[in-house]
Coordinates of C-alpha atoms and ligand atoms in Angstrom, one line a residue:
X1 CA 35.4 -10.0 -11.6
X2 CA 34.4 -7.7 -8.7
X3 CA 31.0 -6.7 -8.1
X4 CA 30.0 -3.2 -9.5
X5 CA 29.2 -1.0 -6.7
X6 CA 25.7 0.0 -5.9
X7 CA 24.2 3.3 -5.4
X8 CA 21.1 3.7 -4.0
X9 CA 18.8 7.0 -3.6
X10 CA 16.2 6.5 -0.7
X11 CA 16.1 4.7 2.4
X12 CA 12.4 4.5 3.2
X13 CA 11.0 0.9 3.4
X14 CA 11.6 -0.2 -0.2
X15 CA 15.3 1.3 -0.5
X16 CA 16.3 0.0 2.8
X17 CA 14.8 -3.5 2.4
X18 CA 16.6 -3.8 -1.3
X19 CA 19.9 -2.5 0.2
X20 CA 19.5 -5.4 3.2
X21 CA 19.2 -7.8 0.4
X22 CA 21.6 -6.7 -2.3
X23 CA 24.4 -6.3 1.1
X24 CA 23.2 -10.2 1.3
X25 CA 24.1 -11.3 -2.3
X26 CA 27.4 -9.4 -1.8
X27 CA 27.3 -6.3 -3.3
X28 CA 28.8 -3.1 -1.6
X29 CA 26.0 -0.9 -1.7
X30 CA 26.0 2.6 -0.1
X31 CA 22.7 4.6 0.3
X32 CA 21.8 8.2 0.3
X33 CA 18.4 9.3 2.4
X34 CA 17.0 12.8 2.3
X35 CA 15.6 12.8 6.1
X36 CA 17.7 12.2 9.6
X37 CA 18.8 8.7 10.8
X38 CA 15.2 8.3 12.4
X39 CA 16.7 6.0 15.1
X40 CA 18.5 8.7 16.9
X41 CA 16.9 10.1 19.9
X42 CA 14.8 13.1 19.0
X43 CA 13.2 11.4 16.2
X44 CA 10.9 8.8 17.9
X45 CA 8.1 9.9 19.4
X46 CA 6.0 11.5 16.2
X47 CA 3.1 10.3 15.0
X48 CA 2.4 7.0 14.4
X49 CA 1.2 6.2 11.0
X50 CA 0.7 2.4 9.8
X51 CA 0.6 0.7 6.9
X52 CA -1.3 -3.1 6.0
X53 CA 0.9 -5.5 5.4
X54 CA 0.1 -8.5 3.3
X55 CA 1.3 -12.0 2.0
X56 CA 3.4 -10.1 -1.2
X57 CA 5.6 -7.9 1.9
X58 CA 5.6 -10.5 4.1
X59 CA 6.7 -13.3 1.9
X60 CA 9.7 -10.7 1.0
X61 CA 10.5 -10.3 4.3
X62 CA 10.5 -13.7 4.7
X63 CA 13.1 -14.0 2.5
X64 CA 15.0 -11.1 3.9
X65 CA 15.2 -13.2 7.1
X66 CA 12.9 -10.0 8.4
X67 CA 9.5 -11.5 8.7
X68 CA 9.3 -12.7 12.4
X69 CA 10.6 -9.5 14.0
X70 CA 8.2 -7.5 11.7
X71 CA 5.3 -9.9 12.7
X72 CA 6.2 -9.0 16.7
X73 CA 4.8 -5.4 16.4
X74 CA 2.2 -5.5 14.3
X75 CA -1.4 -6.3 15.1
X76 CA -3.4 -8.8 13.4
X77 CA -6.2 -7.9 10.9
X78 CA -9.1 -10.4 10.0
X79 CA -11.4 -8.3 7.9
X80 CA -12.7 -4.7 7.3
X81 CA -15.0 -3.7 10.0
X82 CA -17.7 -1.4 8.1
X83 CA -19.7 1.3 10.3
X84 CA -22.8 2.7 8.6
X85 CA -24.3 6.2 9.5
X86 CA -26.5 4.2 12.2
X87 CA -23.9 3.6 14.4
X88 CA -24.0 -0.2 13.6
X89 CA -21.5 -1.9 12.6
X90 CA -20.1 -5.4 11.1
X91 CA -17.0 -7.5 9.9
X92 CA -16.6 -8.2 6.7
X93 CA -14.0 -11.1 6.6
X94 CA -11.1 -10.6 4.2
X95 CA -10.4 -14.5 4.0
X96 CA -11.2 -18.1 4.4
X97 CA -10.1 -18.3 8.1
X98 CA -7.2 -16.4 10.3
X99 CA -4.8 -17.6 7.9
X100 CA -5.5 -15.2 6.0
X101 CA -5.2 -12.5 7.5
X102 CA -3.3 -8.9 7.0
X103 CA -1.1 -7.1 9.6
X104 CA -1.4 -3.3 10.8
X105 CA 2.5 -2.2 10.9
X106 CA 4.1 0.5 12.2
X107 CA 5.6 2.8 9.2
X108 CA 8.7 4.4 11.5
X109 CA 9.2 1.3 13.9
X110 CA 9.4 -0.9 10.3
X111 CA 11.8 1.4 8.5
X112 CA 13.8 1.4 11.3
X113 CA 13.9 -2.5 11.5
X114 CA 15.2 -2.4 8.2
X115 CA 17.4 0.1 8.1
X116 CA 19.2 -2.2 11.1
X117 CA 19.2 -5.4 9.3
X118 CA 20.6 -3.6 6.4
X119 CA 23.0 -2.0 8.2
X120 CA 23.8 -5.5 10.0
X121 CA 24.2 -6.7 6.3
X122 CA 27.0 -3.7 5.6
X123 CA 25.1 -1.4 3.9
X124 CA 26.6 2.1 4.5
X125 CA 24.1 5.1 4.9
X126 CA 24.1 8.8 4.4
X127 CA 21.6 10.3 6.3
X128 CA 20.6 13.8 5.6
X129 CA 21.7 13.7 1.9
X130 CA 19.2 14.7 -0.8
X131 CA 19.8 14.3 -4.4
X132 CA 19.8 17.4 -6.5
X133 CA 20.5 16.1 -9.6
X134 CA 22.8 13.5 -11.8
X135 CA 24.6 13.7 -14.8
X136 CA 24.7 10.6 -16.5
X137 CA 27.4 11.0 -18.8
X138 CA 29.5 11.5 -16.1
X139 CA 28.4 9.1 -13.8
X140 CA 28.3 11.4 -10.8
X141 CA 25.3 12.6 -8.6
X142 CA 25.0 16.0 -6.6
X143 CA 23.4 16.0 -2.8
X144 CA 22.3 19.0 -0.5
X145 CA 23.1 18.2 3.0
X146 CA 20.2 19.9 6.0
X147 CA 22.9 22.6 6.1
X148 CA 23.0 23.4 2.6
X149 CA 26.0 21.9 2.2
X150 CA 26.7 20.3 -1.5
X151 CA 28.7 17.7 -2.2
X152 CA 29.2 15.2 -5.6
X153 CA 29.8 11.6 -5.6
X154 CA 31.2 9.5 -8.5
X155 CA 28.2 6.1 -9.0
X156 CA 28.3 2.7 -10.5
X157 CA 25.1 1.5 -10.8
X158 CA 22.1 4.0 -9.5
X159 CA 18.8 3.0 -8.0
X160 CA 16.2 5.4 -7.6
X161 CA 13.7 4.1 -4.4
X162 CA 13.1 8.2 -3.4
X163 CA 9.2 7.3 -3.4
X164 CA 6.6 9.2 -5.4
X165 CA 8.2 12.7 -6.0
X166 CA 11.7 10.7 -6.8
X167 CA 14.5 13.0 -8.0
X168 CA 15.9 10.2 -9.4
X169 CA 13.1 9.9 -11.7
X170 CA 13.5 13.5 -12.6
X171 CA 17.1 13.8 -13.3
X172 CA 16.3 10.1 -15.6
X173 CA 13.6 12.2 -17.2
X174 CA 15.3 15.2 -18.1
X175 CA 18.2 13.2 -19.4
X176 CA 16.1 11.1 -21.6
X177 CA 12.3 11.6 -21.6
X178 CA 10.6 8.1 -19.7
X179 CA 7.3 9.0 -20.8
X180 CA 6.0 10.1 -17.3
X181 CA 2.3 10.5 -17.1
X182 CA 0.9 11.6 -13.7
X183 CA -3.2 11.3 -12.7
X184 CA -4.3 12.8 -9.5
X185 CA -7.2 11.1 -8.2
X186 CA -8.6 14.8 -7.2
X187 CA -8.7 13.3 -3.6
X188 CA -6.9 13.9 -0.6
X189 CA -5.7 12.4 2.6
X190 CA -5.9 14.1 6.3
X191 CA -4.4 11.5 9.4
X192 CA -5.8 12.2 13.0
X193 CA -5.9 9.8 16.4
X194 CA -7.7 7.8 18.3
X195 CA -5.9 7.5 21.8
X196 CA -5.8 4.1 24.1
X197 CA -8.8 4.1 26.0
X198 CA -7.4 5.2 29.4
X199 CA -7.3 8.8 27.6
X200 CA -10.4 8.5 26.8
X201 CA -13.6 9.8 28.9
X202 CA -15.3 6.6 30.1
X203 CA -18.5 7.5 28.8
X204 CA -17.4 7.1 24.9
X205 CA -15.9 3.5 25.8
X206 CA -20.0 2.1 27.2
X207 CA -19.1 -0.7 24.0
X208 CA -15.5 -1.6 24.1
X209 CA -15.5 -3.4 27.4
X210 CA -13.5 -6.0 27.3
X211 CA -11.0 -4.6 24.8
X212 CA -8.2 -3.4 27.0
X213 CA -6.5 -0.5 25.6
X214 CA -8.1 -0.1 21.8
X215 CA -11.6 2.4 21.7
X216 CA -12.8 0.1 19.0
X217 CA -12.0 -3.9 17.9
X218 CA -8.5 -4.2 17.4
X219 CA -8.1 -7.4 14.9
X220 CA -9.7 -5.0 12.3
X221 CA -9.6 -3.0 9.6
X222 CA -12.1 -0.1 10.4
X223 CA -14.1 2.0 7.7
X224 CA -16.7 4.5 8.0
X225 CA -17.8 4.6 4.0
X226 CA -20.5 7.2 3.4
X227 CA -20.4 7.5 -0.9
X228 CA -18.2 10.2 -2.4
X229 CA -15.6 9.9 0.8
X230 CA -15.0 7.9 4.0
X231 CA -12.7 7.2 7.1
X232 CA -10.8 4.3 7.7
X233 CA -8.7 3.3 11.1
X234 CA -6.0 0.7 11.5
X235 CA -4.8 -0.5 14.9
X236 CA -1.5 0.4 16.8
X237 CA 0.4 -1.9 19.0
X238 CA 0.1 0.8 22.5
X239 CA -3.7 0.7 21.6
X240 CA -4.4 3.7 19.6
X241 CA -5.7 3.6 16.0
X242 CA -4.4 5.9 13.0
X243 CA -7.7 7.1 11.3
X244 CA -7.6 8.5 8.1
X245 CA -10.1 10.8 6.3
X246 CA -10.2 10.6 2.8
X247 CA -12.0 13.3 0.8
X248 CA -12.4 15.3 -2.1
X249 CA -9.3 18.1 -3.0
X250 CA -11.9 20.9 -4.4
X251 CA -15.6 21.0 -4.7
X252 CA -17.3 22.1 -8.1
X253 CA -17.3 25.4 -8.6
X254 CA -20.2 27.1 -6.3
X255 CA -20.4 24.1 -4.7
X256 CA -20.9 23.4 -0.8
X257 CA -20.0 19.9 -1.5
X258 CA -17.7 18.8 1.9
X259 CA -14.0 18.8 0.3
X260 CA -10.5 19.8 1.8
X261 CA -11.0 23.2 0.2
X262 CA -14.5 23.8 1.8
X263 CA -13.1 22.2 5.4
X264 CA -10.8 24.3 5.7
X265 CA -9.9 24.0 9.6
X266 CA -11.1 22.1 12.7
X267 CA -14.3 24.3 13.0
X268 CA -15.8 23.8 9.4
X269 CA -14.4 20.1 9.9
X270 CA -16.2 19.3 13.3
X271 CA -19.4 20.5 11.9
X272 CA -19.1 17.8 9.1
X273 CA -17.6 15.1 11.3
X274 CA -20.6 15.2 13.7
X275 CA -22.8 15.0 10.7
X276 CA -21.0 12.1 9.1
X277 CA -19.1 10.2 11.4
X278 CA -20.4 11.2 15.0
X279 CA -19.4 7.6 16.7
X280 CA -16.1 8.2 15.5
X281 CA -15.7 11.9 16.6
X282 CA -16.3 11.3 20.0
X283 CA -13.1 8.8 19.9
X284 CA -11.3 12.0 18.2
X285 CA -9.9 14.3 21.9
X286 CA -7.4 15.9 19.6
X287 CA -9.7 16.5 16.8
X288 CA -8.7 20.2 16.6
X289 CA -5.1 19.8 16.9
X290 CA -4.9 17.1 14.7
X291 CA -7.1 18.9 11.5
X292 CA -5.1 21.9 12.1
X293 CA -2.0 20.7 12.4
X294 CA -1.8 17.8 9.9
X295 CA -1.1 18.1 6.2
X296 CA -3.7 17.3 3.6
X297 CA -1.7 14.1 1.2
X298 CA -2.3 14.0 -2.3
X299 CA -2.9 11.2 -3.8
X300 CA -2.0 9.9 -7.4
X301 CA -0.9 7.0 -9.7
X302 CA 2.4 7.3 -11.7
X303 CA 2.7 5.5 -15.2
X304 CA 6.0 5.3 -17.3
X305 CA 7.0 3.9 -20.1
X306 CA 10.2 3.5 -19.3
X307 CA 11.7 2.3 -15.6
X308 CA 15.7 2.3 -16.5
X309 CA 18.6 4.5 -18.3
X310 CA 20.0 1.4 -20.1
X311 CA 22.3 -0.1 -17.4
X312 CA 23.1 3.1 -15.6
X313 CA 19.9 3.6 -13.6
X314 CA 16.9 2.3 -12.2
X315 CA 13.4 3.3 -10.3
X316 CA 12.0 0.8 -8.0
X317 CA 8.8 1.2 -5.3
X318 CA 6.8 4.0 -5.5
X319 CA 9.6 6.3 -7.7
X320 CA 8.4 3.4 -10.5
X321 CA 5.3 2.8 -9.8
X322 CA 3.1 5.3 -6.9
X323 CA -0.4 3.9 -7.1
X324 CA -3.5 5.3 -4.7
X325 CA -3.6 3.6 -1.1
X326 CA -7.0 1.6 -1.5
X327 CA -5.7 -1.6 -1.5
X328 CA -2.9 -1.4 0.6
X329 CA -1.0 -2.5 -1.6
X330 CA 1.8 -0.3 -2.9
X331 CA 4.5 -0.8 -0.2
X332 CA 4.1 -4.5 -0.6
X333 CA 3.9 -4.3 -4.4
X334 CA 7.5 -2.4 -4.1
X335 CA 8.5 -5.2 -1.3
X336 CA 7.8 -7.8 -4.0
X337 CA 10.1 -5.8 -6.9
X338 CA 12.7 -5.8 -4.6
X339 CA 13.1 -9.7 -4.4
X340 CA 12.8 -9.9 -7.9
X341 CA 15.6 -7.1 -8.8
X342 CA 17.5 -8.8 -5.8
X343 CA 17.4 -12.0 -7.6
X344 CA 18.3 -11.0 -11.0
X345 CA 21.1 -8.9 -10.0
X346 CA 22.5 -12.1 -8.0
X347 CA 22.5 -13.7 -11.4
X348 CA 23.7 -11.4 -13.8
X349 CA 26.1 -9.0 -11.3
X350 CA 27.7 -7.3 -14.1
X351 CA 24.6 -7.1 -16.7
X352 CA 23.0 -4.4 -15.5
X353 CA 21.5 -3.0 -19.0
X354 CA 20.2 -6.8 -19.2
X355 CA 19.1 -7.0 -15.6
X356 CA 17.1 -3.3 -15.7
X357 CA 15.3 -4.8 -19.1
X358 CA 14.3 -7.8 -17.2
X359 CA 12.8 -6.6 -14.3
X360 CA 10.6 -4.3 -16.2
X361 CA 9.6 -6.7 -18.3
X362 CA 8.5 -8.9 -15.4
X363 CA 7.2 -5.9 -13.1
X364 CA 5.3 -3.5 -15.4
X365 CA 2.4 -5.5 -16.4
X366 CA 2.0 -6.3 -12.3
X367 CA 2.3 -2.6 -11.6
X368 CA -0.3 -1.2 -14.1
X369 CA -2.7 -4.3 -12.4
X370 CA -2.3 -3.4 -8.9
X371 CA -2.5 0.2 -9.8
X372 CA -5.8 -0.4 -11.6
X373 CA -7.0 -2.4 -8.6
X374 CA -6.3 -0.2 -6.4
X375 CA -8.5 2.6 -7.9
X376 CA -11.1 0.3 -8.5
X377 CA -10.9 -0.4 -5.0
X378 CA -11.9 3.5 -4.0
X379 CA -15.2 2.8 -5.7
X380 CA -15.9 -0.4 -4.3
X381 CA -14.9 1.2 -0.9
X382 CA -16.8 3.8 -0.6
X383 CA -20.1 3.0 -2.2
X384 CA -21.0 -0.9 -2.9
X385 CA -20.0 -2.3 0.3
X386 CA -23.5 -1.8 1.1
X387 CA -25.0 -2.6 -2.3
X388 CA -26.9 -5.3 -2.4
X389 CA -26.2 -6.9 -6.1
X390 CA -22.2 -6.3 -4.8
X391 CA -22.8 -8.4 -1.6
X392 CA -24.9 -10.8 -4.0
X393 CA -21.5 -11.4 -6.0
X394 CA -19.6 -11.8 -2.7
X395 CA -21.5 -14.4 -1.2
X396 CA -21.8 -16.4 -4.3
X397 CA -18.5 -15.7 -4.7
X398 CA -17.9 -17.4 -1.2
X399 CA -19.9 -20.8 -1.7
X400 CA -17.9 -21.4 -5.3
X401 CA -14.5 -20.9 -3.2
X402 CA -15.8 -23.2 -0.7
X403 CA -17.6 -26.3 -3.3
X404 CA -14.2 -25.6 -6.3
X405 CA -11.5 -23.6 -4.3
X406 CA -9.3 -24.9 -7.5
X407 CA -10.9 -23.1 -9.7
X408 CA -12.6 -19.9 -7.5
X409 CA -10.7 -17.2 -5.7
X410 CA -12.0 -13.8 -5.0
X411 CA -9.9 -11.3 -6.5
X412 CA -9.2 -9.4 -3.5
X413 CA -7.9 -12.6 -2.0
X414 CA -5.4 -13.3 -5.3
X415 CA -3.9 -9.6 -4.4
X416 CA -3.6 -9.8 -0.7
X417 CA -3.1 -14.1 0.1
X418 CA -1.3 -15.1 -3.3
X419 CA 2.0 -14.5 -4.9
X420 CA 0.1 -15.0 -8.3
X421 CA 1.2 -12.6 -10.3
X422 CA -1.0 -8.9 -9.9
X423 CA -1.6 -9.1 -13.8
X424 CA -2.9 -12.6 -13.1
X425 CA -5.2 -11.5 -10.4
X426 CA -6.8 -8.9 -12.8
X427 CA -7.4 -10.7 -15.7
X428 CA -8.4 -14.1 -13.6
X429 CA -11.0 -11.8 -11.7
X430 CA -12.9 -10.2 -14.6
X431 CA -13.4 -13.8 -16.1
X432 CA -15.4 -14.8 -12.7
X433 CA -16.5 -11.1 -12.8
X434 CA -18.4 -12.5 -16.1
X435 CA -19.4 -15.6 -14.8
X436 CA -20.9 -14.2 -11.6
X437 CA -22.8 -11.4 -13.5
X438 CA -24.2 -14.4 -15.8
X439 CA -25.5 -16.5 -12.7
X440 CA -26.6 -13.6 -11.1
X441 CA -28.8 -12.1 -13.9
X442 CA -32.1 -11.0 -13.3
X443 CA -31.5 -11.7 -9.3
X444 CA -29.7 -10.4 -6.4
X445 CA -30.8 -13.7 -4.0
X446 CA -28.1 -16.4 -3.9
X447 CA -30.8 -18.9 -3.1
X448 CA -31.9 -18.7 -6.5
X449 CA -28.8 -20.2 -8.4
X450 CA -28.6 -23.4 -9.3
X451 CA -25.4 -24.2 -7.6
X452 CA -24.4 -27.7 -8.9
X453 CA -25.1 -26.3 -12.3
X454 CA -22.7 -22.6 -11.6
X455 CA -20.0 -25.5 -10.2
X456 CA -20.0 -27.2 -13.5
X457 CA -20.0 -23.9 -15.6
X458 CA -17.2 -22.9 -14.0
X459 CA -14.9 -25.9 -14.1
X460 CA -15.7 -26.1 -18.1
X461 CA -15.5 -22.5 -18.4
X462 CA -12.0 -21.2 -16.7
X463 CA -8.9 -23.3 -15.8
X464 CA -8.0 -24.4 -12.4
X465 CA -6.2 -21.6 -10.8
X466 CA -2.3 -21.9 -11.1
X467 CA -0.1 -23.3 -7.6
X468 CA -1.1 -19.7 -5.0
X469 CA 2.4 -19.3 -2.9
X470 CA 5.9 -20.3 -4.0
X471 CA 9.0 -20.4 -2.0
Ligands
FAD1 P1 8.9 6.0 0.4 O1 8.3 5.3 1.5 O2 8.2 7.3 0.0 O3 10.4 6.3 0.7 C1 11.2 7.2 -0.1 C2 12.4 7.6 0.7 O4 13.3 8.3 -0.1 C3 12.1 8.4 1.9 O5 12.8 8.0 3.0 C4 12.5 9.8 1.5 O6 12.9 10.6 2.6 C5 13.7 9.5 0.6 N1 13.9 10.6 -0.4 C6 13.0 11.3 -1.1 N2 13.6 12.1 -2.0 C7 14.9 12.0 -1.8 C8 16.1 12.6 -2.3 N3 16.0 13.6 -3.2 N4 17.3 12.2 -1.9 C9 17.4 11.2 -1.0 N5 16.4 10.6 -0.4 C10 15.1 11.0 -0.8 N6 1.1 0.5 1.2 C11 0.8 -0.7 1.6 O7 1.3 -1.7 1.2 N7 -0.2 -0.9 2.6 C12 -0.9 0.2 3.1 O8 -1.8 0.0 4.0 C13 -0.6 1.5 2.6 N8 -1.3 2.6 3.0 C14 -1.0 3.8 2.5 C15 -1.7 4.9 3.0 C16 -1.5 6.2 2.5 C17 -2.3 7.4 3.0 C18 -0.5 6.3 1.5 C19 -0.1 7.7 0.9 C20 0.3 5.3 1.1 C21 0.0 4.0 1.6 N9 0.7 2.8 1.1 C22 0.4 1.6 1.6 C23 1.8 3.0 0.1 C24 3.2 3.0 0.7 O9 3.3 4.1 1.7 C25 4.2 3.2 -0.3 O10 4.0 2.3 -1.4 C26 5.6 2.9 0.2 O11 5.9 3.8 1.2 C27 6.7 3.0 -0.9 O12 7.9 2.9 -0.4 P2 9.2 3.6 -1.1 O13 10.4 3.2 -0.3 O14 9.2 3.3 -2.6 O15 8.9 5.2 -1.0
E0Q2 C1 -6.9 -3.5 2.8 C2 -5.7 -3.3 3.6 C3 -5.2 2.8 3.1 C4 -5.9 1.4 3.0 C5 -5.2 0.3 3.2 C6 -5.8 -1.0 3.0 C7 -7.1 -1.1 2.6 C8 -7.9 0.1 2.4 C9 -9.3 0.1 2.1 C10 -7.3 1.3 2.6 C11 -8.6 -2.6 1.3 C12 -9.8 -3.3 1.7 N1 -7.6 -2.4 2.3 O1 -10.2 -3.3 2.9 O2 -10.5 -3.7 0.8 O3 -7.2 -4.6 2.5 O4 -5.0 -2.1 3.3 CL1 -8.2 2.8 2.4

């Protein structure tokens, strides 16, 4: 029996790595995207914005045959490099050793990676082709061309990867209600630029001798916390970094609490920034033009109840499943879904009702965990790097990963160097959360725990941790 055809809405990094995979197991699959084909001349050449990528993405590139061609332009990551209001500054390691380490990416060079190997796998793409809507019944979806143009297509199978605001999800919704709840996280996002060094006034650069091209330490993650909001930077290839202020939507009523509403512009912003981040302004020549010009992101996390319309469609990536950007893990959450929908459909071609089931099944739980983690990761962001009962936990933390890595792994280590399961990771990491807290109390000085005695407390009081990679 032939294959059903595929439809696909979306080809942003999640659709066009699932189309690349699905074109692999043999299915003709044919893929509708909103925007221009971004690899015609005209559309290189915007901003650069990047994205971490960790052991979930890569392992799914891996997989994809994509991994070492992603791994050629992206630079290397070993740990989040926190600067205080001092000035000073100092690397938090995210793992062990540079095995584990994370990847800076570029968003638009990666797309357009995949969006060749997909179409090297036969995936035909529609550029400039938004869904309006779909009637189910029917089978048959409407799209606006840039022109206004409409046209109607009859679908097999449908798969919704449009991203946060998916259409896909709207026309599912309206059809049959998928109990949709949507929390903003009353925070927003503004991107600005720090140049390579050689356009940069020499006197700014008196501490990054010796770095080439980057302004600040390239292998890092960079992160200016200062409590209720904070900067972060990652590292491009050419030597410029993508900073990215994160900040409150509205301020209390009255209030001249800094927030997006009461920074209006570059002048009210530059104010603040000298006051708050001053190192970092003066690595910031198109401050102005950059605060003026750039959008201010929201930022939410999307729950449903329900991911699929029996066999006739289904949401993957962020359309499923959009979760806040503090652990950076949402595109490599949606990397991972796509191996296991990949998989399953290479099993069960023609069980699509079955096969939608599944992978919700499997998926949902991991996708309320990482989404929970991630907010959870705000706080710890912006406020107890610094603390010192937090860095108590880290450190002891560390010496039980070193003296019983079988049965200790930091949760932030599960999520970003582990295929463990993200519901796994949650779960795994309150029980040590408990167990730390418990050695801990009454001190916030490592030296004072009996260390052979928290070893054998925590081999008799959690299991060894399951096999950490697969495949
Ligand atoms: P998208 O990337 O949004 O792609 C959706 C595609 O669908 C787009 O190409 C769009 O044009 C198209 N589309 C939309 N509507 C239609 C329509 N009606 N018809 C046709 N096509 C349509 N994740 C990480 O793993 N690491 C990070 O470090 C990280 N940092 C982040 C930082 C920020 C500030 C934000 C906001 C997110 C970050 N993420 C990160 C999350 C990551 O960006 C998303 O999880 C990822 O892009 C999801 O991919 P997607 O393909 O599902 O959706
Ligand atoms: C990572 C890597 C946008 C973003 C992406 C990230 C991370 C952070 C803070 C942010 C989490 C961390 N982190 O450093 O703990 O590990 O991707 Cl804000």
């Amino acid at each position: 029996m032939a294959k059903q055809p595929i439809t696909l809405i979306g080809g942003g990094l999640v659709g066009a790595l699932l189309a690349q995979q699905l074109a692999q197991c043999g299915f003709a699959v044919e893929v509708y995207e909103k925007r221009a084909d971004p690899r015609l001349a005209g559309f290189q050449g915007g901003r650069s914005i990047n994205l971490a990528l960790a052991e979930r993405g890569l392992q799914a590139l891996r997989s994809a045959g994509l991994a070492d061609g992603v791994l050629q332009r992206a630079v290397m990551m070993r740990g989040r490099m926190v600067h205080d209001r001092d000035g000073n500054s100092g690397l938090q390691r995210y793992g062990v050793d540079d095995s584990e380490v994370i990847w800076s990416v570029s968003r638009g060079a990666l797309n357009m990676l995949l969006l060749d190997a997909a179409e090297a796998a036969g995936v035909q793409f529609h550029f400039g082709q938004s869904l309006v809507s779909a009637d189910f019944d029917q089978q048959r979806i409407r799209m606006v061309d840039e022109a206004g143009v409409e046209r109607s297509q009859q679908v097999g199978m449908l798969i919704g990867a449009d991203g946060a605001g998916s259409a896909v999800r709207a026309a599912m919704n309206a059809y049959s209600p998928l109990g949709e709840r949507i929390e903003s996280l009353g925070h927003g996002y503004k991107e600005l630029e720090i140049p390579p060094s050689s356009e940069l006034p020499a006197a700014v650069l008196q501490l990054s001798g010796g770095r080439d091209q980057f302004a600040l330490e390239p292998n890092a993650l960079h992160i200016w916390p200062r409590g209720s909001f904070m900067c972060i930077a990652l590292p491009n290839t050419e030597g410029s970094f993508t900073v990215t202020l994160f900040l409150a939507s509205q301020s209390p009523a009255h209030s001249t609490a800094p927030s997006f509403a009461n920074l209006p512009n570059a002048t009210a912003a530059a104010a603040f920034f000298s006051e708050q981040f001053p190192g970092l302004l003066s690595l910031l020549p198109r401050f102005k033009e950059d605060y003026d010009s750039h959008p201010v992101g929201t930022l939410s996390t999307l729950y449903l109840d329900r991911w699929h319309l029996d066999g006739r469609a289904l949401l993957i990536g962020d359309a499923a499943h959009a979760i806040v950007p503090f652990h950076g893990q949402g595109m490599n959450c949606g990397f991972e879904d796509t191996v296991v929908l990949a998989n399953l459909l290479a099993a069960a071609p023609n069980d699509s009702a079955e096969v939608f089931a599944e992978f919700q099944r499997v998926r949902q739980p991991n996708a309320n965990a990482i989404a929970t983690m991630a907010l959870e990761n705000y706080l710890e962001m912006r406020d107890s790097v610094a603390d010192p009962h937090y860095l108590a936990k880290r450190e002891l933390g560390a010496l039980l990963a070193t003296r019983a890595p079988e049965h200790y792994m930091a949760r932030y280590r599960m999520v970003t160097f582990s295929h463990l399961p993200y519901a796994y990771a949650l779960e795994r990491g309150q029980a040590q959360d408990v167990l730390l807290e418990q050695l801990l109390r009454g001190t916030t000085r490592v030296a004072d725990v009996d260390l052979d005695a928290a070893v054998s407390l925590l081999r008799t009081s959690l299991p060894p941790l399951p096999p950490l990679r697969h495949g």
